[in-house]
């Protein structure tokens, strides 16, 4: 009997399958400190317990993206070990802040299957949920990946493509219970710009850049127990390069966006995202944002802003795509998400 | 008066000497988080407080190897600062799990001395114990190192070579108090294979590889306050390379062994080990294991398995030694240890 | 409206201005663990809660230099983002140990201004205080930086150069409340040398060296939320090198000084310091110390020692300066500070 996990192939997924991913994880202030060492993260709500308390929370939560990475990382051995490509995200919702001492596990349901015309691969859609020690969901997202077939002659399953919202509406999203920006201190948060100061269509260049190192992206990726070999084994790819976990670029870009979006405190929704080009050690990552939409919430002191976050390397380009519709070669990430801001 | 520590030479050891090593260390969940950032560690008992509680422990302990590294690291300034070689380990026993908040110190007793025929060096055998804030031993091991003489003309001490067990028997080992795998959840632990599924003689290729970086092995080694200069100072060796702490390779290989040995939860004994060849930054570390023995324990839900863990670089070789009896040049580590598994 | 922070220029400072720096930070045992991973820090008071308690403190504090880095880092966006040079430090005083769970913020008062004769730059003097969640100051220091003018034609402000003490006297400094070395254990602390064993004028070579890596200095600098781009962006300087945060060299040298100064437990005062030459990845950092002065304190078991700490790279030089008065090119740091030791 083979003891090691070779990962699942396209034939191994069935619509409605519920996969309980392995290795629950208790997070602590150690993970919080490491997040601050690995990314230039400065949003005050995640840096200061006092600031979090003044905002109606019991203490600083784990960064929303760290919670995402933990939940995502657990799904890798069952969903994307044999993935050819991570094709997209949709309907990401943060449902409950994660605090030191919480234990997270992940569960995915197979909600879509579509064999590709080549007959060699297929697309698998899963809805993945992160669940805490009280069996409460803390976040949820859909992703779809292209997976190899084990046997090219295996019959194609019935095609099921889930209906997914291209953009979540504010009514789909949850404002964390108790969150209140009524006493928000802009001297402590770092910038004066509130919800009312941002205009739809506005673009913000986040100025700073960070040159990526192998040791850092591997430590980050391991911390979320994401063990996909392409991130760690320099002999795996023909070019001898380790592919950087896309989530590392997301966290880097989000942290860089502090400069101009210091008051975009909490992420509450993920509409979609594309890892436009691969990122490698030595690349210098920069970011810009565009305000895509704004909305009121049912909490008077809290407004919601929908943002595009673009990470790119080397030269600044506000241009996203080429004439042929493909992303510019400098673009690493194109993310569409909802945040909350003080009004 | 010279204030700095030049380390001990062979003449400075006497049979029966008890050396209290300096700088006690309080461990926290910060060390636990760093362990997960530095190694692809996924054993559930060390990742989830809830899983540990379901196994009868109060919470996740510090990884057994992290406890070993802390205890070992404290002994370096007194035992191996002038060591030419770390020759072997024996009779390693984990006596009590280490939890966040525990403070560890180390004590070594000199149990053997043997001058080499060259007259320039000698072998020192010590039994090193890690002791917590309640003066309880948490682990113990014997190691022997080759140490330089300060003065080649100094008289040789009487030769004392301790009788050491080549292999610990199950009666020599302790199952942590309260440990109970009666409610063990294989969906959460990551693999279905229990104690009964492993056969003596079975070999397991752990598949994954990790390419080693300077920053990571130095952070790991410092974390255990092991300050042997050969690990940190690139100008120390003629070839400009920093030698990687052997314990870094042990932890890396053990973490990689999750893939195939996910249920080998706790290490309870170390029979022996050899650092077969040096490891340097840029090496890609892989691992395979062999089941050497199995035993019942006095806890009905808990079985013990004796494993050989081999770390190697580059090409996979199940072959350990060359015709001349020396290790193959790809082999980094050959470790012989006991673990517990659910029955 | 430009949303991003371009930093302040010389014209933006006025004598008496009080600047509340952004992003308070709660520190935890996670930061403590990272400090031990990033530096070869072994002073027992900061390593063991039990040792700290035996010295009259409630538990191990955050390393004094880590507290300094947090307070300093918060001031960077307002004080030194456009700084051409960090010119000096004075009157640094540690007023209260920082413990896990404390939340720190920083406030700076502008206490001096002097336009340079070129008319292009000026010197700004600030007194920066770190303040905890109970509004108690935990440390304070003066620093002065050379800052660019936005408009070279802007009128020069009235020159104000503050009177600063070249050296703090023992009466200016605080011994932490409750600190008592009456039961000091030299076996645990690592060296036998007490306050009485050090002579004014004595020099100590700290022996060990550490070769610096990009990933490590960036993680350290980020951990203190110091985001000055020159430390992170390899494309920022023409030579493609990332300049290492001067505080990284301070912490590295202080940690190396354990070997010979293991009982120099707590830093209580900073008289001055110069970053003599820039440090880059690949440099091997070494250190030596000179005993500049000694003093009694009002706590009978506690003595104070004034030390010069010199960090240098490559070849050992006890010589600090060249014939022209400039620092030798190997010298990285020349720091003048007060510590406490057991009598």
JSON list of C-alpha atoms in Angstrom, two decimals, chain A residues 17-194:
[
{"chain": "A", "resi": 17, "resn": "UNK", "atom": "CA", "xyz": [-18.38, 15.73, -2.52]},
{"chain": "A", "resi": 18, "resn": "UNK", "atom": "CA", "xyz": [-17.48, 17.25, 0.83]},
{"chain": "A", "resi": 19, "resn": "UNK", "atom": "CA", "xyz": [-13.77, 17.03, 1.58]},
{"chain": "A", "resi": 20, "resn": "UNK", "atom": "CA", "xyz": [-12.58, 17.52, 5.15]},
{"chain": "A", "resi": 21, "resn": "UNK", "atom": "CA", "xyz": [-9.02, 18.83, 4.85]},
{"chain": "A", "resi": 22, "resn": "UNK", "atom": "CA", "xyz": [-6.37, 17.65, 7.25]},
{"chain": "A", "resi": 23, "resn": "UNK", "atom": "CA", "xyz": [-4.35, 19.24, 10.03]},
{"chain": "A", "resi": 24, "resn": "UNK", "atom": "CA", "xyz": [-6.29, 21.79, 12.04]},
{"chain": "A", "resi": 25, "resn": "UNK", "atom": "CA", "xyz": [-4.21, 24.74, 13.22]},
{"chain": "A", "resi": 26, "resn": "UNK", "atom": "CA", "xyz": [-4.28, 26.83, 16.38]},
{"chain": "A", "resi": 27, "resn": "UNK", "atom": "CA", "xyz": [-3.11, 30.37, 15.69]},
{"chain": "A", "resi": 28, "resn": "UNK", "atom": "CA", "xyz": [-1.41, 32.57, 18.26]},
{"chain": "A", "resi": 29, "resn": "UNK", "atom": "CA", "xyz": [0.24, 35.94, 18.68]},
{"chain": "A", "resi": 30, "resn": "UNK", "atom": "CA", "xyz": [3.31, 34.19, 17.25]},
{"chain": "A", "resi": 31, "resn": "UNK", "atom": "CA", "xyz": [1.61, 34.01, 13.85]},
{"chain": "A", "resi": 32, "resn": "UNK", "atom": "CA", "xyz": [0.65, 37.68, 14.27]},
{"chain": "A", "resi": 33, "resn": "UNK", "atom": "CA", "xyz": [4.26, 38.68, 14.96]},
{"chain": "A", "resi": 34, "resn": "UNK", "atom": "CA", "xyz": [5.49, 36.67, 11.98]},
{"chain": "A", "resi": 35, "resn": "UNK", "atom": "CA", "xyz": [2.94, 38.35, 9.72]},
{"chain": "A", "resi": 36, "resn": "UNK", "atom": "CA", "xyz": [4.42, 41.70, 10.74]},
{"chain": "A", "resi": 37, "resn": "UNK", "atom": "CA", "xyz": [7.95, 40.41, 10.07]},
{"chain": "A", "resi": 38, "resn": "UNK", "atom": "CA", "xyz": [7.10, 39.03, 6.64]},
{"chain": "A", "resi": 39, "resn": "UNK", "atom": "CA", "xyz": [4.99, 41.91, 5.30]},
{"chain": "A", "resi": 40, "resn": "UNK", "atom": "CA", "xyz": [5.14, 45.69, 5.83]},
{"chain": "A", "resi": 41, "resn": "UNK", "atom": "CA", "xyz": [1.70, 45.43, 7.47]},
{"chain": "A", "resi": 42, "resn": "UNK", "atom": "CA", "xyz": [0.66, 48.52, 9.37]},
{"chain": "A", "resi": 43, "resn": "UNK", "atom": "CA", "xyz": [-3.14, 48.66, 9.50]},
{"chain": "A", "resi": 44, "resn": "UNK", "atom": "CA", "xyz": [-3.75, 49.80, 13.09]},
{"chain": "A", "resi": 45, "resn": "UNK", "atom": "CA", "xyz": [-6.62, 47.43, 13.85]},
{"chain": "A", "resi": 46, "resn": "UNK", "atom": "CA", "xyz": [-4.25, 44.45, 13.38]},
{"chain": "A", "resi": 47, "resn": "UNK", "atom": "CA", "xyz": [-1.26, 46.09, 15.05]},
{"chain": "A", "resi": 48, "resn": "UNK", "atom": "CA", "xyz": [-2.72, 47.38, 18.31]},
{"chain": "A", "resi": 49, "resn": "UNK", "atom": "CA", "xyz": [-5.05, 45.61, 20.73]},
{"chain": "A", "resi": 50, "resn": "UNK", "atom": "CA", "xyz": [-5.99, 49.04, 22.10]},
{"chain": "A", "resi": 51, "resn": "UNK", "atom": "CA", "xyz": [-6.98, 50.33, 18.66]},
{"chain": "A", "resi": 52, "resn": "UNK", "atom": "CA", "xyz": [-9.03, 47.18, 18.07]},
{"chain": "A", "resi": 53, "resn": "UNK", "atom": "CA", "xyz": [-10.79, 47.65, 21.41]},
{"chain": "A", "resi": 54, "resn": "UNK", "atom": "CA", "xyz": [-11.55, 51.30, 20.59]},
{"chain": "A", "resi": 55, "resn": "UNK", "atom": "CA", "xyz": [-13.17, 49.90, 17.42]},
{"chain": "A", "resi": 56, "resn": "UNK", "atom": "CA", "xyz": [-15.45, 47.55, 19.35]},
{"chain": "A", "resi": 57, "resn": "UNK", "atom": "CA", "xyz": [-13.45, 44.31, 18.99]},
{"chain": "A", "resi": 58, "resn": "UNK", "atom": "CA", "xyz": [-12.02, 42.32, 21.93]},
{"chain": "A", "resi": 59, "resn": "UNK", "atom": "CA", "xyz": [-8.42, 42.56, 20.63]},
{"chain": "A", "resi": 60, "resn": "UNK", "atom": "CA", "xyz": [-6.49, 42.63, 17.36]},
{"chain": "A", "resi": 61, "resn": "UNK", "atom": "CA", "xyz": [-7.61, 39.76, 15.12]},
{"chain": "A", "resi": 62, "resn": "UNK", "atom": "CA", "xyz": [-5.27, 37.73, 12.95]},
{"chain": "A", "resi": 63, "resn": "UNK", "atom": "CA", "xyz": [-4.84, 39.58, 9.65]},
{"chain": "A", "resi": 64, "resn": "UNK", "atom": "CA", "xyz": [-7.78, 38.73, 7.34]},
{"chain": "A", "resi": 65, "resn": "UNK", "atom": "CA", "xyz": [-5.39, 37.51, 4.67]},
{"chain": "A", "resi": 66, "resn": "UNK", "atom": "CA", "xyz": [-3.54, 35.32, 7.19]},
{"chain": "A", "resi": 67, "resn": "UNK", "atom": "CA", "xyz": [-6.90, 33.70, 7.98]},
{"chain": "A", "resi": 68, "resn": "UNK", "atom": "CA", "xyz": [-7.43, 33.22, 4.24]},
{"chain": "A", "resi": 69, "resn": "UNK", "atom": "CA", "xyz": [-3.96, 31.68, 3.84]},
{"chain": "A", "resi": 70, "resn": "UNK", "atom": "CA", "xyz": [-4.53, 29.19, 6.68]},
{"chain": "A", "resi": 71, "resn": "UNK", "atom": "CA", "xyz": [-7.87, 28.09, 5.25]},
{"chain": "A", "resi": 72, "resn": "UNK", "atom": "CA", "xyz": [-6.50, 27.96, 1.69]},
{"chain": "A", "resi": 73, "resn": "UNK", "atom": "CA", "xyz": [-3.29, 26.16, 2.70]},
{"chain": "A", "resi": 74, "resn": "UNK", "atom": "CA", "xyz": [-5.21, 23.25, 4.23]},
{"chain": "A", "resi": 75, "resn": "UNK", "atom": "CA", "xyz": [-7.07, 22.70, 0.95]},
{"chain": "A", "resi": 76, "resn": "UNK", "atom": "CA", "xyz": [-3.90, 22.42, -1.15]},
{"chain": "A", "resi": 77, "resn": "UNK", "atom": "CA", "xyz": [-3.15, 18.69, -0.60]},
{"chain": "A", "resi": 78, "resn": "UNK", "atom": "CA", "xyz": [-6.71, 17.74, -1.65]},
{"chain": "A", "resi": 79, "resn": "UNK", "atom": "CA", "xyz": [-7.46, 20.33, -4.32]},
{"chain": "A", "resi": 80, "resn": "UNK", "atom": "CA", "xyz": [-4.40, 21.73, -6.02]},
{"chain": "A", "resi": 81, "resn": "UNK", "atom": "CA", "xyz": [-1.51, 19.28, -5.57]},
{"chain": "A", "resi": 82, "resn": "UNK", "atom": "CA", "xyz": [-1.90, 18.23, -9.22]},
{"chain": "A", "resi": 83, "resn": "UNK", "atom": "CA", "xyz": [-3.31, 21.54, -10.39]},
{"chain": "A", "resi": 84, "resn": "UNK", "atom": "CA", "xyz": [-1.90, 22.88, -13.63]},
{"chain": "A", "resi": 85, "resn": "UNK", "atom": "CA", "xyz": [-3.25, 26.35, -12.86]},
{"chain": "A", "resi": 86, "resn": "UNK", "atom": "CA", "xyz": [-5.16, 28.25, -10.18]},
{"chain": "A", "resi": 87, "resn": "UNK", "atom": "CA", "xyz": [-7.80, 29.80, -12.43]},
{"chain": "A", "resi": 88, "resn": "UNK", "atom": "CA", "xyz": [-9.88, 32.08, -10.26]},
{"chain": "A", "resi": 89, "resn": "UNK", "atom": "CA", "xyz": [-11.57, 33.12, -7.01]},
{"chain": "A", "resi": 90, "resn": "UNK", "atom": "CA", "xyz": [-15.12, 34.27, -6.35]},
{"chain": "A", "resi": 91, "resn": "UNK", "atom": "CA", "xyz": [-17.62, 34.88, -3.57]},
{"chain": "A", "resi": 92, "resn": "UNK", "atom": "CA", "xyz": [-15.02, 35.24, -0.82]},
{"chain": "A", "resi": 93, "resn": "UNK", "atom": "CA", "xyz": [-16.62, 36.33, 2.46]},
{"chain": "A", "resi": 94, "resn": "UNK", "atom": "CA", "xyz": [-15.03, 36.91, 5.86]},
{"chain": "A", "resi": 95, "resn": "UNK", "atom": "CA", "xyz": [-17.62, 35.83, 8.42]},
{"chain": "A", "resi": 96, "resn": "UNK", "atom": "CA", "xyz": [-15.93, 36.15, 11.80]},
{"chain": "A", "resi": 97, "resn": "UNK", "atom": "CA", "xyz": [-12.57, 37.60, 12.90]},
{"chain": "A", "resi": 98, "resn": "UNK", "atom": "CA", "xyz": [-9.98, 35.02, 13.96]},
{"chain": "A", "resi": 99, "resn": "UNK", "atom": "CA", "xyz": [-8.27, 35.57, 17.31]},
{"chain": "A", "resi": 100, "resn": "UNK", "atom": "CA", "xyz": [-5.20, 34.13, 19.01]},
{"chain": "A", "resi": 101, "resn": "UNK", "atom": "CA", "xyz": [-6.16, 30.76, 20.44]},
{"chain": "A", "resi": 102, "resn": "UNK", "atom": "CA", "xyz": [-8.67, 29.91, 17.70]},
{"chain": "A", "resi": 103, "resn": "UNK", "atom": "CA", "xyz": [-8.23, 26.57, 15.94]},
{"chain": "A", "resi": 104, "resn": "UNK", "atom": "CA", "xyz": [-9.07, 26.50, 12.24]},
{"chain": "A", "resi": 105, "resn": "UNK", "atom": "CA", "xyz": [-9.88, 23.63, 9.91]},
{"chain": "A", "resi": 106, "resn": "UNK", "atom": "CA", "xyz": [-11.06, 23.67, 6.29]},
{"chain": "A", "resi": 107, "resn": "UNK", "atom": "CA", "xyz": [-13.80, 21.90, 4.38]},
{"chain": "A", "resi": 108, "resn": "UNK", "atom": "CA", "xyz": [-14.41, 22.06, 0.62]},
{"chain": "A", "resi": 109, "resn": "UNK", "atom": "CA", "xyz": [-17.48, 21.11, -1.37]},
{"chain": "A", "resi": 110, "resn": "UNK", "atom": "CA", "xyz": [-17.13, 20.25, -5.05]},
{"chain": "A", "resi": 111, "resn": "UNK", "atom": "CA", "xyz": [-19.61, 22.55, -6.84]},
{"chain": "A", "resi": 112, "resn": "UNK", "atom": "CA", "xyz": [-18.50, 22.36, -10.46]},
{"chain": "A", "resi": 113, "resn": "UNK", "atom": "CA", "xyz": [-16.72, 20.06, -12.93]},
{"chain": "A", "resi": 114, "resn": "UNK", "atom": "CA", "xyz": [-15.90, 20.61, -16.59]},
{"chain": "A", "resi": 115, "resn": "UNK", "atom": "CA", "xyz": [-13.56, 18.43, -18.63]},
{"chain": "A", "resi": 116, "resn": "UNK", "atom": "CA", "xyz": [-11.41, 20.40, -21.07]},
{"chain": "A", "resi": 117, "resn": "UNK", "atom": "CA", "xyz": [-11.68, 19.70, -24.80]},
{"chain": "A", "resi": 118, "resn": "UNK", "atom": "CA", "xyz": [-8.15, 18.25, -24.80]},
{"chain": "A", "resi": 119, "resn": "UNK", "atom": "CA", "xyz": [-9.40, 15.39, -22.67]},
{"chain": "A", "resi": 120, "resn": "UNK", "atom": "CA", "xyz": [-6.24, 15.60, -20.59]},
{"chain": "A", "resi": 121, "resn": "UNK", "atom": "CA", "xyz": [-7.40, 18.02, -17.91]},
{"chain": "A", "resi": 122, "resn": "UNK", "atom": "CA", "xyz": [-10.53, 19.39, -16.33]},
{"chain": "A", "resi": 123, "resn": "UNK", "atom": "CA", "xyz": [-11.67, 22.31, -14.22]},
{"chain": "A", "resi": 124, "resn": "UNK", "atom": "CA", "xyz": [-12.78, 21.68, -10.63]},
{"chain": "A", "resi": 125, "resn": "UNK", "atom": "CA", "xyz": [-14.81, 24.30, -8.73]},
{"chain": "A", "resi": 126, "resn": "UNK", "atom": "CA", "xyz": [-14.84, 24.10, -4.93]},
{"chain": "A", "resi": 127, "resn": "UNK", "atom": "CA", "xyz": [-16.39, 26.19, -2.19]},
{"chain": "A", "resi": 128, "resn": "UNK", "atom": "CA", "xyz": [-13.92, 26.12, 0.72]},
{"chain": "A", "resi": 129, "resn": "UNK", "atom": "CA", "xyz": [-14.90, 27.10, 4.26]},
{"chain": "A", "resi": 130, "resn": "UNK", "atom": "CA", "xyz": [-12.69, 27.83, 7.26]},
{"chain": "A", "resi": 131, "resn": "UNK", "atom": "CA", "xyz": [-14.28, 26.64, 10.50]},
{"chain": "A", "resi": 132, "resn": "UNK", "atom": "CA", "xyz": [-13.22, 27.40, 14.06]},
{"chain": "A", "resi": 133, "resn": "UNK", "atom": "CA", "xyz": [-13.19, 25.27, 17.21]},
{"chain": "A", "resi": 134, "resn": "UNK", "atom": "CA", "xyz": [-16.86, 26.15, 17.88]},
{"chain": "A", "resi": 135, "resn": "UNK", "atom": "CA", "xyz": [-17.86, 24.90, 14.42]},
{"chain": "A", "resi": 136, "resn": "UNK", "atom": "CA", "xyz": [-18.52, 28.47, 13.31]},
{"chain": "A", "resi": 137, "resn": "UNK", "atom": "CA", "xyz": [-17.50, 29.42, 9.76]},
{"chain": "A", "resi": 138, "resn": "UNK", "atom": "CA", "xyz": [-14.89, 32.19, 9.78]},
{"chain": "A", "resi": 139, "resn": "UNK", "atom": "CA", "xyz": [-14.53, 32.60, 6.04]},
{"chain": "A", "resi": 140, "resn": "UNK", "atom": "CA", "xyz": [-15.62, 31.07, 2.75]},
{"chain": "A", "resi": 141, "resn": "UNK", "atom": "CA", "xyz": [-14.55, 31.34, -0.87]},
{"chain": "A", "resi": 142, "resn": "UNK", "atom": "CA", "xyz": [-14.93, 29.64, -4.22]},
{"chain": "A", "resi": 143, "resn": "UNK", "atom": "CA", "xyz": [-11.92, 28.78, -6.33]},
{"chain": "A", "resi": 144, "resn": "UNK", "atom": "CA", "xyz": [-11.47, 26.82, -9.50]},
{"chain": "A", "resi": 145, "resn": "UNK", "atom": "CA", "xyz": [-8.37, 25.03, -10.65]},
{"chain": "A", "resi": 146, "resn": "UNK", "atom": "CA", "xyz": [-7.31, 23.08, -13.71]},
{"chain": "A", "resi": 147, "resn": "UNK", "atom": "CA", "xyz": [-6.42, 19.51, -12.70]},
{"chain": "A", "resi": 148, "resn": "UNK", "atom": "CA", "xyz": [-4.76, 16.70, -14.66]},
{"chain": "A", "resi": 149, "resn": "UNK", "atom": "CA", "xyz": [-6.63, 13.49, -15.40]},
{"chain": "A", "resi": 150, "resn": "UNK", "atom": "CA", "xyz": [-4.97, 10.30, -14.18]},
{"chain": "A", "resi": 151, "resn": "UNK", "atom": "CA", "xyz": [-6.26, 8.40, -17.20]},
{"chain": "A", "resi": 152, "resn": "UNK", "atom": "CA", "xyz": [-6.99, 10.34, -20.39]},
{"chain": "A", "resi": 153, "resn": "UNK", "atom": "CA", "xyz": [-9.47, 7.66, -21.41]},
{"chain": "A", "resi": 154, "resn": "UNK", "atom": "CA", "xyz": [-11.61, 8.01, -18.31]},
{"chain": "A", "resi": 155, "resn": "UNK", "atom": "CA", "xyz": [-15.10, 9.20, -19.25]},
{"chain": "A", "resi": 156, "resn": "UNK", "atom": "CA", "xyz": [-15.90, 12.90, -18.85]},
{"chain": "A", "resi": 157, "resn": "UNK", "atom": "CA", "xyz": [-18.28, 13.74, -16.00]},
{"chain": "A", "resi": 158, "resn": "UNK", "atom": "CA", "xyz": [-21.46, 15.67, -16.70]},
{"chain": "A", "resi": 159, "resn": "UNK", "atom": "CA", "xyz": [-20.47, 19.34, -17.03]},
{"chain": "A", "resi": 160, "resn": "UNK", "atom": "CA", "xyz": [-21.62, 21.48, -14.11]},
{"chain": "A", "resi": 161, "resn": "UNK", "atom": "CA", "xyz": [-20.50, 25.11, -14.03]},
{"chain": "A", "resi": 162, "resn": "UNK", "atom": "CA", "xyz": [-21.72, 26.90, -10.90]},
{"chain": "A", "resi": 163, "resn": "UNK", "atom": "CA", "xyz": [-23.42, 30.27, -11.17]},
{"chain": "A", "resi": 164, "resn": "UNK", "atom": "CA", "xyz": [-21.12, 32.61, -9.34]},
{"chain": "A", "resi": 165, "resn": "UNK", "atom": "CA", "xyz": [-21.59, 36.27, -8.58]},
{"chain": "A", "resi": 166, "resn": "UNK", "atom": "CA", "xyz": [-19.03, 38.33, -10.46]},
{"chain": "A", "resi": 167, "resn": "UNK", "atom": "CA", "xyz": [-19.28, 40.91, -7.69]},
{"chain": "A", "resi": 168, "resn": "UNK", "atom": "CA", "xyz": [-20.65, 40.51, -4.21]},
{"chain": "A", "resi": 169, "resn": "UNK", "atom": "CA", "xyz": [-23.13, 43.13, -3.10]},
{"chain": "A", "resi": 170, "resn": "UNK", "atom": "CA", "xyz": [-22.95, 44.75, 0.27]},
{"chain": "A", "resi": 171, "resn": "UNK", "atom": "CA", "xyz": [-26.01, 42.74, 1.37]},
{"chain": "A", "resi": 172, "resn": "UNK", "atom": "CA", "xyz": [-23.95, 39.55, 0.80]},
{"chain": "A", "resi": 173, "resn": "UNK", "atom": "CA", "xyz": [-21.27, 40.68, 3.24]},
{"chain": "A", "resi": 174, "resn": "UNK", "atom": "CA", "xyz": [-20.97, 40.75, 7.02]},
{"chain": "A", "resi": 175, "resn": "UNK", "atom": "CA", "xyz": [-19.65, 43.63, 9.10]},
{"chain": "A", "resi": 176, "resn": "UNK", "atom": "CA", "xyz": [-17.92, 42.07, 12.14]},
{"chain": "A", "resi": 177, "resn": "UNK", "atom": "CA", "xyz": [-20.21, 42.11, 15.16]},
{"chain": "A", "resi": 178, "resn": "UNK", "atom": "CA", "xyz": [-19.58, 45.12, 17.37]},
{"chain": "A", "resi": 179, "resn": "UNK", "atom": "CA", "xyz": [-17.36, 46.96, 14.89]},
{"chain": "A", "resi": 180, "resn": "UNK", "atom": "CA", "xyz": [-17.75, 50.69, 15.48]},
{"chain": "A", "resi": 181, "resn": "UNK", "atom": "CA", "xyz": [-15.58, 53.44, 14.02]},
{"chain": "A", "resi": 182, "resn": "UNK", "atom": "CA", "xyz": [-17.35, 56.18, 16.02]},
{"chain": "A", "resi": 183, "resn": "UNK", "atom": "CA", "xyz": [-14.18, 56.95, 18.02]},
{"chain": "A", "resi": 184, "resn": "UNK", "atom": "CA", "xyz": [-11.74, 56.36, 15.15]},
{"chain": "A", "resi": 185, "resn": "UNK", "atom": "CA", "xyz": [-8.40, 58.13, 15.71]},
{"chain": "A", "resi": 186, "resn": "UNK", "atom": "CA", "xyz": [-6.80, 59.20, 12.41]},
{"chain": "A", "resi": 187, "resn": "UNK", "atom": "CA", "xyz": [-3.58, 60.26, 14.13]},
{"chain": "A", "resi": 188, "resn": "UNK", "atom": "CA", "xyz": [-3.07, 56.68, 15.28]},
{"chain": "A", "resi": 189, "resn": "UNK", "atom": "CA", "xyz": [-4.31, 55.06, 12.06]},
{"chain": "A", "resi": 190, "resn": "UNK", "atom": "CA", "xyz": [-1.80, 57.00, 9.97]},
{"chain": "A", "resi": 191, "resn": "UNK", "atom": "CA", "xyz": [-3.87, 58.89, 7.40]},
{"chain": "A", "resi": 192, "resn": "UNK", "atom": "CA", "xyz": [-6.77, 61.39, 7.45]},
{"chain": "A", "resi": 193, "resn": "UNK", "atom": "CA", "xyz": [-8.71, 60.02, 4.46]},
{"chain": "A", "resi": 194, "resn": "UNK", "atom": "CA", "xyz": [-12.10, 58.59, 5.41]}
]
